[in-house]
Short mmCIF file of C-alpha atoms and ligand atoms in Angstrom, two decimals:
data_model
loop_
_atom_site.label_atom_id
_atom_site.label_comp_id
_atom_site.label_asym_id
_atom_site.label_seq_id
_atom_site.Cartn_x
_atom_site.Cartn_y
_atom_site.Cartn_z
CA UNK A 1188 123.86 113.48 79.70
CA UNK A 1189 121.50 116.17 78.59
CA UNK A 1190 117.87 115.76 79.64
CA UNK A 1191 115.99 116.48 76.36
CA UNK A 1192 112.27 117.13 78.30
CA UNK A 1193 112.15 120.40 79.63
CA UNK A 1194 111.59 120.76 83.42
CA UNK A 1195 107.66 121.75 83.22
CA UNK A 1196 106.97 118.96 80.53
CA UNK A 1197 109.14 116.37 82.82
CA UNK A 1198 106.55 117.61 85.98
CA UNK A 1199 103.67 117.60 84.21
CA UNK A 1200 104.68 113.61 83.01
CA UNK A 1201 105.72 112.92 86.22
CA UNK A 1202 101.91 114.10 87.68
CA UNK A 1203 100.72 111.54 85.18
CA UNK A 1204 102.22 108.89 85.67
CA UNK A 1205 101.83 109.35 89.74
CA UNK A 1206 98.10 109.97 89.60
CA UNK A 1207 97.96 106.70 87.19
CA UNK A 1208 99.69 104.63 89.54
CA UNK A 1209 98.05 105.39 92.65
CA UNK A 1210 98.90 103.21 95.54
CA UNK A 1211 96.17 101.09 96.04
CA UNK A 1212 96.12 100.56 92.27
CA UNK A 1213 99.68 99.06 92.66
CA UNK A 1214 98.45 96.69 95.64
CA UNK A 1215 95.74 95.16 93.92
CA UNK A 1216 98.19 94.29 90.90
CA UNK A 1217 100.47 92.71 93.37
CA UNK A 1218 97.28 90.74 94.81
CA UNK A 1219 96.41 89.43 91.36
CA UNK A 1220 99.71 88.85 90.48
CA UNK A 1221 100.45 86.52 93.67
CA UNK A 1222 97.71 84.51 92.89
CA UNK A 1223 98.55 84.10 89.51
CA UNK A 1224 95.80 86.05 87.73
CA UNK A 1225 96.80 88.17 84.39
CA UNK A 1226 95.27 91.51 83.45
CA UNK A 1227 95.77 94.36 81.49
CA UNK A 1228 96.22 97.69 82.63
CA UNK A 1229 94.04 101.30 81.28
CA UNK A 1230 91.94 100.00 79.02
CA UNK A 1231 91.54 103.30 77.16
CA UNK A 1232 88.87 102.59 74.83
CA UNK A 1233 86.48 101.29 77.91
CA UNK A 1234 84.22 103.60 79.24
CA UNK A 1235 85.79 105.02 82.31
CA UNK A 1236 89.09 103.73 81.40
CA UNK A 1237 88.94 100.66 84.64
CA UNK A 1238 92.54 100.36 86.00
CA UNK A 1239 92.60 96.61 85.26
CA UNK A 1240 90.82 94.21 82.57
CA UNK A 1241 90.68 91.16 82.35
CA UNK A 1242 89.82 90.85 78.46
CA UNK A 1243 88.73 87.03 77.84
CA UNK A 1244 86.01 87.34 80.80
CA UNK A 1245 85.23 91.44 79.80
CA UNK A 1246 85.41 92.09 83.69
CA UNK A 1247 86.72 95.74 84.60
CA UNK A 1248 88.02 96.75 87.40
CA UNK A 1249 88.23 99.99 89.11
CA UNK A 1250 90.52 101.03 91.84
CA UNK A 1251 88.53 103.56 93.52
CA UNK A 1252 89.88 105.78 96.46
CA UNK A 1253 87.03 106.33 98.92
CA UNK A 1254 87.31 110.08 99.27
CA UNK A 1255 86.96 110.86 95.91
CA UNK A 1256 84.14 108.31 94.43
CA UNK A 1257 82.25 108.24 97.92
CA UNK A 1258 82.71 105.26 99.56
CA UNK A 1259 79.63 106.04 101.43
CA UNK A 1260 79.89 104.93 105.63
CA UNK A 1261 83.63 104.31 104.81
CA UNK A 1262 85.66 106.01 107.59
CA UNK A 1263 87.82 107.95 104.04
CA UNK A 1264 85.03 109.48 102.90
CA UNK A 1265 84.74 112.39 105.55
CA UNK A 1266 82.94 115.68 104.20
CA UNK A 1267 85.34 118.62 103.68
CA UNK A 1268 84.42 121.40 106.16
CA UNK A 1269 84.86 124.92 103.76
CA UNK A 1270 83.88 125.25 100.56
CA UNK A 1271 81.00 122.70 100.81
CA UNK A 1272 79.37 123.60 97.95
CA UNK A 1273 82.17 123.59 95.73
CA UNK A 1274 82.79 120.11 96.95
CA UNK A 1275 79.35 118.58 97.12
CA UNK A 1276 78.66 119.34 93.66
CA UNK A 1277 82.30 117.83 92.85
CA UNK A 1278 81.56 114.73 94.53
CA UNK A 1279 78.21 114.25 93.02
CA UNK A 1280 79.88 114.85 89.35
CA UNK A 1281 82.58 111.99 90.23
CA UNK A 1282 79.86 109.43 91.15
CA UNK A 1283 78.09 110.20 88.48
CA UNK A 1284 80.10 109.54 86.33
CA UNK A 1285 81.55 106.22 87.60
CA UNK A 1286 77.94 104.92 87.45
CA UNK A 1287 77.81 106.10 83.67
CA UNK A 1288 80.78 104.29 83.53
CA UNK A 1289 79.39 100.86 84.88
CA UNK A 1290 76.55 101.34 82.98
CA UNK A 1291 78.14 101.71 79.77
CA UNK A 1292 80.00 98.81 80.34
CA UNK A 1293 77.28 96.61 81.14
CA UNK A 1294 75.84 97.86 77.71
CA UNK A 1295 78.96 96.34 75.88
CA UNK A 1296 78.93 93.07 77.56
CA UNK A 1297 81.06 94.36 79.98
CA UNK A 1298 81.13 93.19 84.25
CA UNK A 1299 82.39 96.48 86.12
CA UNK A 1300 84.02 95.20 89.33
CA UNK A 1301 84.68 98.35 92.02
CA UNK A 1302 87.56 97.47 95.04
CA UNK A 1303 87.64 100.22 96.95
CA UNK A 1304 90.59 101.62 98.93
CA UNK A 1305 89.90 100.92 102.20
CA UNK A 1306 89.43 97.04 101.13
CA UNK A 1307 93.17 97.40 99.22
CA UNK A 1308 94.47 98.33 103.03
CA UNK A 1309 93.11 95.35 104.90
CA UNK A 1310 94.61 92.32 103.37
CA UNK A 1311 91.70 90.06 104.71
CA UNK A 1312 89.56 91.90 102.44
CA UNK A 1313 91.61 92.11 99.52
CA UNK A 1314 92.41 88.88 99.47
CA UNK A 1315 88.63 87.64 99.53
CA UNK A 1316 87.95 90.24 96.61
CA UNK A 1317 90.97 89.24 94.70
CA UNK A 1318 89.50 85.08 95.07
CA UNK A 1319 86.21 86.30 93.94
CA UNK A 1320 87.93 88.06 91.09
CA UNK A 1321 89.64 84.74 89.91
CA UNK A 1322 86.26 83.27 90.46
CA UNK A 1323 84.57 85.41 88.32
CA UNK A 1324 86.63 84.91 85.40
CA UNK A 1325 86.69 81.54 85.74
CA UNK A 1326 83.38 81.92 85.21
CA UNK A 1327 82.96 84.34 82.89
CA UNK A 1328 85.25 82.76 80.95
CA UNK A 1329 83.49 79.68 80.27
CA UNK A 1330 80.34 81.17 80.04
CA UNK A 1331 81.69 82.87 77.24
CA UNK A 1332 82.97 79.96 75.59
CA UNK A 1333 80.18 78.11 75.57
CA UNK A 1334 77.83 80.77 74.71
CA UNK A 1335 79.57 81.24 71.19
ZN1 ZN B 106 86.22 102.90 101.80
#
């Protein structure tokens, strides 16, 4: 068998599809999936491109990790020690640009819906936000029906 992609294309796909399918992404598909709710996945043409959508009720979701988007007084989001500059202005990119994201949404009819991490590893948690979620588009859904 001859493996067509060469080895720095195959790691560079490889890098893409693990920083698409991040762990807690993968849990809170498996959440939604046990109790029966359907998505779709990278909704490219959203703003922020949300991790799951639920199309009929226009409710994304994002999977955020908490070091990264700033889960702020989450025990993950601990400040880096060197280079705090470098990072602080990082950081305050990132959430900026997750609140453009919601807000753009919103603007298109859109309901952004944010699980963070640290709620993806206590399943008490994720199991509440995963009911609300069903709730929502239950919701939603009608609304939407009716409002046409
Ligand atoms: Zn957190």
């Amino acid at each position: 068998v001859t493996d067509r992609i060469d080895p720095l294309r195959r790691s560079a796909n490889m890098a893409r599809i693990r920083s698409r399918d991040t762990k807690p992404e993968i849990v809170v598909r498996r959440a939604a999936h046990a109790v029966g709710l359907r998505f779709r996945l990278h909704h490219k043409e959203l703003p922020g491109k949300p991790d799951l959508v639920f199309p009929s009720a226009r409710i994304a979701v994002f999977v955020h990790g908490c070091f990264w988007h700033r889960h702020s007084e989450c025990r993950n989001c601990s400040e880096p020690k060197t280079r705090v500059e470098f990072w602080r202005a990082k950081f305050a990119a990132n959430v900026q640009r997750d609140r453009q994201a919601c807000h753009d949404l919103q603007q298109l009819g859109w309901l952004p819906i944010i699980i963070w991490e640290c709620e993806t590893e206590d399943i008490d948690k994720l199991t509440a936000r995963v009911s609300e979620l069903r709730q929502l588009r239950h919701t939603r859904s009608r609304f939407q029906l009716s409002s046409i």
